[in-house]
Coordinates of C-alpha atoms in Angstrom, one line a residue:
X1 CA 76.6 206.9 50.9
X2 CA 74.3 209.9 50.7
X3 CA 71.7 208.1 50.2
X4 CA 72.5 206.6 53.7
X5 CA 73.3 209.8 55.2
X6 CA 69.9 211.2 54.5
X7 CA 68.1 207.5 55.8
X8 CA 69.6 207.7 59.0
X9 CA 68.5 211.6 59.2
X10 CA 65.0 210.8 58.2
X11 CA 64.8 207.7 60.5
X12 CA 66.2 210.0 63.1
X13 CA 63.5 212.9 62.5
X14 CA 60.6 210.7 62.2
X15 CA 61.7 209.1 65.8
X16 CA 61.8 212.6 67.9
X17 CA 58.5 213.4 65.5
X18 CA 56.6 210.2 67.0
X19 CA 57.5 210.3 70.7
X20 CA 56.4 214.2 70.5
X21 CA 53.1 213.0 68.8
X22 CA 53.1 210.3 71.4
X23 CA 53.9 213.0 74.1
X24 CA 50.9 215.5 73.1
X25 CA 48.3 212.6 72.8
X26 CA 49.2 211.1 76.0
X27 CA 49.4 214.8 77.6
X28 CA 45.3 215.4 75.9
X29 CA 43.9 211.5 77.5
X30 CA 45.4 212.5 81.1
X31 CA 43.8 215.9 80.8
X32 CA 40.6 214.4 79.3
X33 CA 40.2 211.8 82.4
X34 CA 41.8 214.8 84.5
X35 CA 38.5 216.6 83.5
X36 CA 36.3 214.1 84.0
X37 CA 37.5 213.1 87.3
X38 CA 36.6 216.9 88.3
X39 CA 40.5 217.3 89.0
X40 CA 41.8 220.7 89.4
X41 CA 45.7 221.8 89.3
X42 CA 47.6 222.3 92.9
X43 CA 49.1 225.6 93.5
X44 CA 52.5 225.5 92.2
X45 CA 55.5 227.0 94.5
X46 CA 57.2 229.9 93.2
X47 CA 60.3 231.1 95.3
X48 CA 61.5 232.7 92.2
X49 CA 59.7 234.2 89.2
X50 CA 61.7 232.3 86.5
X51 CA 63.5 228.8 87.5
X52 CA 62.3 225.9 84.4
X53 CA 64.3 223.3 86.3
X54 CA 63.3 223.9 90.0
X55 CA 67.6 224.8 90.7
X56 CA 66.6 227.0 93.5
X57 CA 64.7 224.1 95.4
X58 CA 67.7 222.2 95.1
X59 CA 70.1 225.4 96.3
X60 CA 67.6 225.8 99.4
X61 CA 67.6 222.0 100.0
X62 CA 71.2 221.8 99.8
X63 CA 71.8 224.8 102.4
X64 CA 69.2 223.6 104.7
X65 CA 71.2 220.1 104.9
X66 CA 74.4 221.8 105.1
X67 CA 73.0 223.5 108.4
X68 CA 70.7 220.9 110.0
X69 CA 67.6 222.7 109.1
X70 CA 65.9 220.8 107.1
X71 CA 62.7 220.0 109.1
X72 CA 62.4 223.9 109.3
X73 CA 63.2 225.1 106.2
X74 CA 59.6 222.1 105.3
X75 CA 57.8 223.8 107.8
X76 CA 59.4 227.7 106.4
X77 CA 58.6 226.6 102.7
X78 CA 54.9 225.8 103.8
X79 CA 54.2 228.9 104.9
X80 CA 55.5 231.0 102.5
X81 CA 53.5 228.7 99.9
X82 CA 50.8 230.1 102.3
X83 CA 51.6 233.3 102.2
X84 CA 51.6 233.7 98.3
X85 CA 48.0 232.0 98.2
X86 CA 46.2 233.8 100.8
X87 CA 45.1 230.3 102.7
X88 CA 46.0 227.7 103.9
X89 CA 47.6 225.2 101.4
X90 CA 48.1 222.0 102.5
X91 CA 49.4 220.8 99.2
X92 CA 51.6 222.2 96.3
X93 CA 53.4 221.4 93.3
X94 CA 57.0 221.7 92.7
X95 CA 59.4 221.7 90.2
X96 CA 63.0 219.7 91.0
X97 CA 65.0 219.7 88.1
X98 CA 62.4 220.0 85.7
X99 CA 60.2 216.8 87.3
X100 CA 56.6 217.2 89.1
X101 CA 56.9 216.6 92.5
X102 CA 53.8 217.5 95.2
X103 CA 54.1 217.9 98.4
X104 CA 51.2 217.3 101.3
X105 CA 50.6 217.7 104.6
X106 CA 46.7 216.4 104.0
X107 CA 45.7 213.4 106.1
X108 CA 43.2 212.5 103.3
X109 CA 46.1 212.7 100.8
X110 CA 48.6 210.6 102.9
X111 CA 45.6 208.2 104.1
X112 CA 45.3 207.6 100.4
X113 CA 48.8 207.4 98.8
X114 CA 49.7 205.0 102.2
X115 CA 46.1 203.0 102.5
X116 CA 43.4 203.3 100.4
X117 CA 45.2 203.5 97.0
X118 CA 47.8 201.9 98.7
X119 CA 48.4 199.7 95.1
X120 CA 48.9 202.7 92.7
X121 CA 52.1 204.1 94.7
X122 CA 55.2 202.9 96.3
X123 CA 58.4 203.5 96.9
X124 CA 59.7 203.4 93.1
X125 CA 63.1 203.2 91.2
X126 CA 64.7 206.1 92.2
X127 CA 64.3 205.4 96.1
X128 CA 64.9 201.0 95.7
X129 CA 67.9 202.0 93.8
X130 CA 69.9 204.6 96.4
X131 CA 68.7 201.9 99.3
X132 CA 69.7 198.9 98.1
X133 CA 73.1 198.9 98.1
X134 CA 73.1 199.2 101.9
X135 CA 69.6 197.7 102.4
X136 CA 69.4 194.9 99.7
X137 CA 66.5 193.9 98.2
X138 CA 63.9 194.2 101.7
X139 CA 60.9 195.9 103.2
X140 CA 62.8 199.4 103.0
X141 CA 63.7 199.4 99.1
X142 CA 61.3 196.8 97.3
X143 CA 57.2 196.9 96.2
X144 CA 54.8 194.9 95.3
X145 CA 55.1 190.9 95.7
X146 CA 58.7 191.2 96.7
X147 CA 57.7 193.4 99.4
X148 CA 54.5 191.7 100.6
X149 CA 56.8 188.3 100.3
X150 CA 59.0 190.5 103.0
X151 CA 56.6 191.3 104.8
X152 CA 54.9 188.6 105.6
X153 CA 58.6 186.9 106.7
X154 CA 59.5 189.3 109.1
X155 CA 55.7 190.2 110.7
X156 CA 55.7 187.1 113.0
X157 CA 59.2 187.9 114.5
X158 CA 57.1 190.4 116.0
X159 CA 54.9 189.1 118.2
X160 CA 53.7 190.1 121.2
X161 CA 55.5 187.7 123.6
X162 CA 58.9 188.2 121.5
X163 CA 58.9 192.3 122.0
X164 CA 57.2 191.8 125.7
X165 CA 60.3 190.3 127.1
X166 CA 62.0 193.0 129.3
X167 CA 64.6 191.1 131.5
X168 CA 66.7 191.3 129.0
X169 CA 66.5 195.4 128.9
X170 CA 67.5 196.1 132.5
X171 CA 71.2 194.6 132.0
X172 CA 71.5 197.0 128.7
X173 CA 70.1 199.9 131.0
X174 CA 73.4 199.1 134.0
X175 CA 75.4 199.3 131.2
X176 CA 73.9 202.7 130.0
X177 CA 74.5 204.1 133.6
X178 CA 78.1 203.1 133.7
X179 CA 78.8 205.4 131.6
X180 CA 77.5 208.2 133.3
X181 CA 80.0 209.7 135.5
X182 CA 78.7 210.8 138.8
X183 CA 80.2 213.2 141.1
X184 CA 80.4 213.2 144.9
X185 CA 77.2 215.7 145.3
X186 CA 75.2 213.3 143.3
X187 CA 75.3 215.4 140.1
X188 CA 76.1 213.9 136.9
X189 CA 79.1 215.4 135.0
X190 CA 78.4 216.9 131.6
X191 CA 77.3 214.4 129.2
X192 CA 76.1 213.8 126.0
X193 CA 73.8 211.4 126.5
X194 CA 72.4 211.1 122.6
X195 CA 75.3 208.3 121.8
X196 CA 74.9 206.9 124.6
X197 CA 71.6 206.0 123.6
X198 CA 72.4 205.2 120.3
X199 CA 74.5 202.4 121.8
X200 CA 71.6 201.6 124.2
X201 CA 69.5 200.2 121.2
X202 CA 72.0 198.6 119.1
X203 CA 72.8 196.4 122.1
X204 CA 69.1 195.2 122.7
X205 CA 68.7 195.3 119.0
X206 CA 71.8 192.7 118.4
X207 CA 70.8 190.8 121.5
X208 CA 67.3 190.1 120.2
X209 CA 68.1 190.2 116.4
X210 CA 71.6 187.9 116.7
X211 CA 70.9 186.4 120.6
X212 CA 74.0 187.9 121.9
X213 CA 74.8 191.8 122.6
X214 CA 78.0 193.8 120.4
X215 CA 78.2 195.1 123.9
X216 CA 78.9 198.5 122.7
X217 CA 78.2 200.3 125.9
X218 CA 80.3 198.5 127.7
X219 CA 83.3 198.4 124.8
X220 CA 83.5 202.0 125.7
X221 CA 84.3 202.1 128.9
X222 CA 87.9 203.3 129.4
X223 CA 90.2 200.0 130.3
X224 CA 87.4 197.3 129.0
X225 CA 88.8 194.2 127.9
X226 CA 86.4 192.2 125.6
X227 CA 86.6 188.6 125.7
X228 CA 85.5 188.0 122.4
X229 CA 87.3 186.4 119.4
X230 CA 88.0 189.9 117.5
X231 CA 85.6 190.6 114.4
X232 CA 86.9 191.7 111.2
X233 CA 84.6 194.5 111.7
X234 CA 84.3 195.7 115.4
X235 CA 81.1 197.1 116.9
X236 CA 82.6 200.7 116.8
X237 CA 83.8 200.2 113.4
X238 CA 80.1 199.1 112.4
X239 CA 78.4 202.3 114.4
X240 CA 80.8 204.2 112.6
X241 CA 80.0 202.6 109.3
X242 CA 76.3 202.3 109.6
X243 CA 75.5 205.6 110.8
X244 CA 77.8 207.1 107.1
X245 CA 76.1 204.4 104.9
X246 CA 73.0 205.8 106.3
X247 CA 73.8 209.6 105.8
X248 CA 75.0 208.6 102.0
X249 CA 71.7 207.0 100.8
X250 CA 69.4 209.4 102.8
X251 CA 71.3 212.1 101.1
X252 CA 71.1 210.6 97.8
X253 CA 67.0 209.7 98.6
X254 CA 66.4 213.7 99.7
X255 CA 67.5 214.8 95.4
X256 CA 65.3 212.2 94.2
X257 CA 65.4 212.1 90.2
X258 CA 68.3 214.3 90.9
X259 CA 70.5 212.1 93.6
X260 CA 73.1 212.2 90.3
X261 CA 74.2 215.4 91.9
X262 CA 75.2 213.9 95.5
X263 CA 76.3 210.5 94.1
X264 CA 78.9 208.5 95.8
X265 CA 80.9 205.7 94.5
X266 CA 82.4 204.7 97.7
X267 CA 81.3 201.6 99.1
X268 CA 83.3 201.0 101.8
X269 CA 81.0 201.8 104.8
X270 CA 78.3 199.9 102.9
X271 CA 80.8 196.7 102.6
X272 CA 82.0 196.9 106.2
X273 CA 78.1 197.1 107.4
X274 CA 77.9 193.8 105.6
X275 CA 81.0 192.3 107.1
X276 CA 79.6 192.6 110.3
X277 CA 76.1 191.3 109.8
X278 CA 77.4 188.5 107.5
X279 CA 79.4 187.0 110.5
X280 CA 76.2 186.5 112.6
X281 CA 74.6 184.7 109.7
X282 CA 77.3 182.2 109.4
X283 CA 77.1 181.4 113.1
X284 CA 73.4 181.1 112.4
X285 CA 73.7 179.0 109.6
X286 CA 76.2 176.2 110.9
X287 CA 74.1 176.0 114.2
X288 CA 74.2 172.4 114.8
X289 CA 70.4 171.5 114.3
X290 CA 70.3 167.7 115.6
X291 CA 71.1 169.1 119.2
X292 CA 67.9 168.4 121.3
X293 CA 65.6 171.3 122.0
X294 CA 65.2 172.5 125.5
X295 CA 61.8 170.7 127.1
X296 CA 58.4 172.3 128.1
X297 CA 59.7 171.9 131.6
X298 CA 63.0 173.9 130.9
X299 CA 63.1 177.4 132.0
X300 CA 61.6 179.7 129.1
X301 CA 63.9 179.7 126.1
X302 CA 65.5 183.0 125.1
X303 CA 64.2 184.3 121.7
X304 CA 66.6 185.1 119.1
X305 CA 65.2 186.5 115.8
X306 CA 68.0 185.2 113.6
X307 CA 67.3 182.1 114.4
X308 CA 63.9 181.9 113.9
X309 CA 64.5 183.6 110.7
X310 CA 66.8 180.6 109.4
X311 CA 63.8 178.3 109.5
X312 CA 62.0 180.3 107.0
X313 CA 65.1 181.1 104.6
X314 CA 68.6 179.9 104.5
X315 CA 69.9 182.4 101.7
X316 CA 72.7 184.5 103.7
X317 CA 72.2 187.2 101.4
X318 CA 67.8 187.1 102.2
X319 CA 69.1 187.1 105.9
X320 CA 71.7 190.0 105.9
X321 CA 68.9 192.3 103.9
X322 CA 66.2 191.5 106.5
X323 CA 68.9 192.1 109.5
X324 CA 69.9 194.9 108.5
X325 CA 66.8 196.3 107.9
X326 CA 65.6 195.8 111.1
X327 CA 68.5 196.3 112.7
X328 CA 68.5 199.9 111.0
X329 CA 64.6 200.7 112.6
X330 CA 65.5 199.0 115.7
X331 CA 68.7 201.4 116.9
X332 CA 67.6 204.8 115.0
X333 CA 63.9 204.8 115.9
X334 CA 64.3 204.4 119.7
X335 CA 67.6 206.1 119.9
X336 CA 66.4 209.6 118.4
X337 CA 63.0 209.0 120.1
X338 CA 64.9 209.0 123.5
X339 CA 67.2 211.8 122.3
X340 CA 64.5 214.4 122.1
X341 CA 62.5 213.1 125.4
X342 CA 65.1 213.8 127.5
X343 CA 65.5 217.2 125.5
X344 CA 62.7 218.4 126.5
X345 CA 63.1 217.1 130.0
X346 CA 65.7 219.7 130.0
X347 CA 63.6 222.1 128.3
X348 CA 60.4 221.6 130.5
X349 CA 61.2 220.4 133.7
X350 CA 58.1 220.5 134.7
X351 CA 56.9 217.8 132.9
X352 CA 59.6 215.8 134.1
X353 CA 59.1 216.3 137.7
X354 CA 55.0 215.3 137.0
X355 CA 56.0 212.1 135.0
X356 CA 58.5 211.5 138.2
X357 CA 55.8 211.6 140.5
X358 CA 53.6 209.3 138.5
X359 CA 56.5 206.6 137.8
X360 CA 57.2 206.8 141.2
X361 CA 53.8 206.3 142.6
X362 CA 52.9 203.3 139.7
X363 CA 56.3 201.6 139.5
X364 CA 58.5 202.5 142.9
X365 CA 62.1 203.5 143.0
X366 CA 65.1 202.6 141.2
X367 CA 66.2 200.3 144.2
X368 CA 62.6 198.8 144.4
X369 CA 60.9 199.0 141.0
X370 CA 57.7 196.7 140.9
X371 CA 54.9 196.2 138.1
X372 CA 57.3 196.8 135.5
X373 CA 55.7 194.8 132.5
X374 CA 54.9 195.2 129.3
X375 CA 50.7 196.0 129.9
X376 CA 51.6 198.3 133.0
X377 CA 53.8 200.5 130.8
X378 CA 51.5 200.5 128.2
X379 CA 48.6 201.6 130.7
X380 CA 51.0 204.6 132.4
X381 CA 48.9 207.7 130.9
X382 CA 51.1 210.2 131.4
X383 CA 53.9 208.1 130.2
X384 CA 52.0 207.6 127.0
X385 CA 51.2 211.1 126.9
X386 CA 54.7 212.2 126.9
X387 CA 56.1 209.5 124.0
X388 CA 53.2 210.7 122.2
X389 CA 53.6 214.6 122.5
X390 CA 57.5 214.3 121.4
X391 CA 56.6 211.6 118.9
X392 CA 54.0 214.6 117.3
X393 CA 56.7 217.5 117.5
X394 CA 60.0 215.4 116.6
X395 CA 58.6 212.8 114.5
X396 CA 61.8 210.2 113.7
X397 CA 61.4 210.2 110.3
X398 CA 60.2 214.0 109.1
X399 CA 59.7 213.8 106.0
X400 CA 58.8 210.4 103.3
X401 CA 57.3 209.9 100.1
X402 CA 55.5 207.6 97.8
X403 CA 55.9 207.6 93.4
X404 CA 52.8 207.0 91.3
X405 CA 52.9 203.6 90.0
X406 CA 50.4 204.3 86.9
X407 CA 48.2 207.5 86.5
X408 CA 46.2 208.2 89.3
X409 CA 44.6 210.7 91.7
X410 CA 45.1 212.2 95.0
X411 CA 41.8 213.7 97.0
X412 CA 42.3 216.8 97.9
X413 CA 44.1 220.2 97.2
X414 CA 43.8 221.4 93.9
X415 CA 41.6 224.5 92.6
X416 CA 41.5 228.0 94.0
X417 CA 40.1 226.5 97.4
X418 CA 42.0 223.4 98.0
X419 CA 39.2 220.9 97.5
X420 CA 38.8 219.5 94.7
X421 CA 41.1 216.1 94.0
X422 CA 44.7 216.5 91.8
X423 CA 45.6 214.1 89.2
X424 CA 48.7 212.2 89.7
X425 CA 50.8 211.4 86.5
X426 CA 52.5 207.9 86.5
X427 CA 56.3 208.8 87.7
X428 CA 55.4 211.6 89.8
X429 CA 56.9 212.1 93.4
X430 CA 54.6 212.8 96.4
X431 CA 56.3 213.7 99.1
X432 CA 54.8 214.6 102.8
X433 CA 56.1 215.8 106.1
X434 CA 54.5 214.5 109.0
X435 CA 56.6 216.8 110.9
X436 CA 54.9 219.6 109.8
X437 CA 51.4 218.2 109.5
X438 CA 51.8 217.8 113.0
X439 CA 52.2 221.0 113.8
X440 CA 49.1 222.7 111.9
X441 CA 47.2 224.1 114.4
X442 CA 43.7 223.8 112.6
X443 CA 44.8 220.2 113.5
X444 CA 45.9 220.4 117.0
X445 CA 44.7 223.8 118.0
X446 CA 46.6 227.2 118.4
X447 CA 49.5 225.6 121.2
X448 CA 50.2 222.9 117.9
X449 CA 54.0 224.0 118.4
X450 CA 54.4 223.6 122.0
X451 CA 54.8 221.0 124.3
X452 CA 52.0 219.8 126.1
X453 CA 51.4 216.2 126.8
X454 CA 48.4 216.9 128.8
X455 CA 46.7 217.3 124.8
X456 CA 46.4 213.9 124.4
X457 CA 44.2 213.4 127.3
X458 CA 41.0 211.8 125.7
X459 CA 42.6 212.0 122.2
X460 CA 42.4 209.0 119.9
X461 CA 44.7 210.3 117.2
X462 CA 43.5 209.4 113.0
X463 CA 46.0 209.8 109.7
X464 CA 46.9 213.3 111.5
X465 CA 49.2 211.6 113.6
X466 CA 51.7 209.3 112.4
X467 CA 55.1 209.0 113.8
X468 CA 55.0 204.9 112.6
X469 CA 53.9 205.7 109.3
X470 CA 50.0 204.3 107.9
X471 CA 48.4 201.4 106.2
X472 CA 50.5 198.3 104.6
X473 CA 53.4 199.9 105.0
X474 CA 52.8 200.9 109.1
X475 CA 56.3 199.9 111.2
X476 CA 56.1 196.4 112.4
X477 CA 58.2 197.1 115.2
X478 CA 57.0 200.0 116.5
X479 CA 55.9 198.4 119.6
X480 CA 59.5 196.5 119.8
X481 CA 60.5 200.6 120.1
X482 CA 57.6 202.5 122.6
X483 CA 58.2 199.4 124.9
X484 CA 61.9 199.9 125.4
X485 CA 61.6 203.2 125.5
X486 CA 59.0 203.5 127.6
X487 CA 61.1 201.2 130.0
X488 CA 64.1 203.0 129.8
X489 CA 62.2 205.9 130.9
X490 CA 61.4 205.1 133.7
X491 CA 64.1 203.8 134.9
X492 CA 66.0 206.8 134.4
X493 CA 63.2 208.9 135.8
X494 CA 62.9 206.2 138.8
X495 CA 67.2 206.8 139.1
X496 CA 67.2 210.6 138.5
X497 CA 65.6 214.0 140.3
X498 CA 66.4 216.3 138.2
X499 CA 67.6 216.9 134.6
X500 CA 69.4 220.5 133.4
X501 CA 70.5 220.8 129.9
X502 CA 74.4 221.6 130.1
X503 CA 75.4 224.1 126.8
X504 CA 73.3 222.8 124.4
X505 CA 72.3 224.6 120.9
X506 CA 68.6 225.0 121.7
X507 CA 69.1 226.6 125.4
X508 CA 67.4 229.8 125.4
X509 CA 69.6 232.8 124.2
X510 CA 69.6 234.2 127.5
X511 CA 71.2 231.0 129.1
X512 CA 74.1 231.1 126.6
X513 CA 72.0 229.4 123.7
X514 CA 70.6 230.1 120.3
X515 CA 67.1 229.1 120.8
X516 CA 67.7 226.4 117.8
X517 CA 67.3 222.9 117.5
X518 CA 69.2 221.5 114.7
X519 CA 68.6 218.0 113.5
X520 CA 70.7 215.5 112.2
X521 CA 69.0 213.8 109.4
X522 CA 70.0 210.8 107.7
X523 CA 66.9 208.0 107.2
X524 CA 65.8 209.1 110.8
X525 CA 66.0 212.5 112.3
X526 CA 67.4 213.2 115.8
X527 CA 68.7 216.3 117.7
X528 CA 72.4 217.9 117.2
X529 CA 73.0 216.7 120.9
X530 CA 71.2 216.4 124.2
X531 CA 74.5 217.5 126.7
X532 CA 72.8 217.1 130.4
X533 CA 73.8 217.3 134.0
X534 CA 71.8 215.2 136.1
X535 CA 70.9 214.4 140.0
X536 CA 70.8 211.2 141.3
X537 CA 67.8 210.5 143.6
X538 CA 68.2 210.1 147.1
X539 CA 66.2 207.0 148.6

């Protein structure tokens, strides 16, 4: 028995003894191909002088979420980093519960992490594991073949004449203005018109993902009366759902290796999500397929993705995972992208009345629009330039990241001047903020943090500007999202004269405000509410 005792003690020792001797001859060949790769360390960032497991970066990140700061407290943080160094840095290390993490605002550095060493990061464990109980096993939470096997599904459903197709749009826009209360001077009363946007974009997305509308917008309206067999889950029930599951995972995703600390066991959001887009896969699935198709002389039939979808897989589960995803990009993106547009209608009137003018002049009025097509929106240049100029200060999604898949390099950043290349350990988190890359103003000059769509005038934007994300990974339906933005636009701007933010957070102090923007942030960002008062225009 002692003779066991003191076994199982050796056996024990001479474990810990050869993972340390592993550990410290591992720890010598990455420093040795560190050296010969001319890497040099990042500047590390210090809020504190003694903190081993990075606690205070969690404390600070848990405070900024707790008061919608988060996208400032990344732009704060860089500055200080900054500050300490005596230059700019545009990328540090950090410590989050005693794991490396970096974190870049570089072009080169994304360019490479996203593109050209697009196959020695991804999205890793951590991150697949917190989105896949919402997401399944898709395009937002897998890598490598599963991924490109994603991919390559889902790309065609893309296509230009599928996200092209805009008569569809104007029937979800009538609903959008019935709920917008008008007065007998013309004005709008108060509203908040960020949900109602929100329920804009789930009803084009369902119409083009599923070929019918939840009809949220119009399920709002006081005294509607739905015709529809009852789901077990109804559309307000999903929003509801959806927008919690969301907040859960991104939550979780934000700690990384430590999303321990924020986990959730609850479920039920997640499972009532599913409930609802598992009903539109049955009815895709039992679709009677031996009923003639419609003939080349019929009138041009209506594109639903689902179907389409179906021909390429029949697994419910592959379905609901692609849906969803999609479904996710296709309400959030838009939604948030209108959000802050009209924002800063509000806050720069100005530029609304100029984009009026040009609408007006390229597109007519709200009674009489004409031209209104996919390549005349896409040519409007001062339409462009505002989506663009709100897309570069209130990018939808703030802040990502990519996880070294094996030992590798990043280009830039390290050494006393920034320029030499960093070596990347296998495991290690890179994370980078394209909201506050685009706001360096050795990048976009010394206005970088106002508003000024006239700046893109002439400007063909590189990997400093990237609201749809880069390389493999670049949204596939990001033109699904400028298009029916850019069309919902206009007709507001065609229907409206004049937009006056009504007691929001960001007015000015001396207008009752704080002079903040706070911004919700689950897996998109969009602003703590856009309350307006609006004139209708006279024709």
């Amino acid at each position: 028995m002692h003779n066991s005792v003191l076994l199982a003690l050796w056996a024990g020792i001479s474990f810990v003894l050869y993972k340390i001797a592993c550990s410290i001859i591992l720890s010598r060949k990455r420093a040795a191909t560190a050296r010969q790769l001319g890497c040099l360390p990042a500047p590390p960032l210090e809020l504190v002088p003694f903190d081993p497991l990075g606690l205070h970066n969690i404390a600070i990140l848990i405070q900024a979420d707790k008061n919608s700061l988060i996208p400032q407290w990344m732009e704060e943080r860089h500055k200080r980093a900054c500050a300490k160094a005596g230059r700019e840095i545009t990328t540090f290390y950090q410590n989050v519960m005693g794991g490396e993490n970096y974190f870049t605002i570089e072009p080169k550095n994304i360019q490479a992490i996203l593109a050209t060493q697009f196959k020695d990061f991804g999205l890793g464990v951590v991150r697949n594991r917190n989105f896949s109980p919402l997401l399944g096993h898709g395009i937002f939470s897998t890598d490598g073949e599963q991924w490109a096997g994603a991919r390559a599904l889902l790309r065609p459903q893309f296509a230009r004449d599928q996200v092209s197709d805009l008569e569809l749009e104007e029937q979800h826009v009538q609903h959008l203005l019935q709920a917008i209360p008008k007065n007998a001077n013309g004005w709008t009363d108060v509203t908040d018109i960020e949900p109602l946007f929100f329920r804009l974009t789930i009803d084009s997305a369902t119409e083009f993902l599923f070929g019918e509308s939840v009809d949220s917008q119009l399920s709002a309206l006081p005294g509607y009366k739905s015709s529809r067999i009852p789901l077990a889950v109804s559309e307000q029930e999903f929003g509801v759902a959806f927008d919690r599951a969301q907040a859960q995972i991104s939550t979780a995703t934000r700690f990384g290796d430590a999303s321990w600390l924020v986990f959730s066991s609850d479920r039920s959001h997640i499972q009532r999500c599913h409930s609802f887009i598992d009903h539109y896969v049955q009815l895709a699935l039992s679709k009677d397929k031996s009923r003639p198709q419609s003939s080349s002389s019929d009138k041009k039939q209506k594109y639903i993705f689902l179907d389409a979808l179906v021909e390429s897989t029949r697994d419910p589960v592959e379905l609901r995972t692609h849906l969803i995803s999609i479904l996710l990009a296709g309400r959030d993106t838009t939604a948030s992208l209108l959000s802050y547009i009209f924002m800063c209608f509000a806050q720069h009137p100005h530029v609304f009345q100029h984009l009026r003018s040009v609408v007006l002049s390229t597109f007519g009025t709200y009674s009489s629009p004409q031209n209104l097509t996919f390549e005349a929106l896409k040519s409007c240049n001062y339409l462009q330039w505002v989506i663009n100029e709100t897309l570069r200060l209130y990018p939808v999604v703030p802040i990502d990241g990519r996880r070294a898949l094996r030992d590798t390099t990043i280009p830039t950043g390290g050494g006393p001047d920034g320029t030499a290349p960093i070596f990347v350990k296998k495991d290690t988190n890179v994370e980078y903020s394209v909201y506050v890359m685009h706001r360096r103003k050795d990048l976009w000059g010394p206005d970088a943090d106002k508003y000024r769509p006239e700046r893109w005038d002439g400007r063909k934007a590189g990997w400093e500007y990237l609201p749809f994300n880069g390389g493999p990974r670049i949204c596939i339906g990001q033109q699904f999202a400028l298009v029916e933005a850019a069309y919902t636009i206009v007709r507001l701007t065609q229907k409206f004269e004049r937009i006056e933010s009504a007691g929001n957070l960001w007015d000015p102090v001396e207008k009752g405000g704080e002079g903040i923007i706070k911004h919700k942030l689950s897996l998109t960002m969009c602003p703590d509410g856009v309350k307006l008062r609006m004139k209708e225009a006279a024709e």
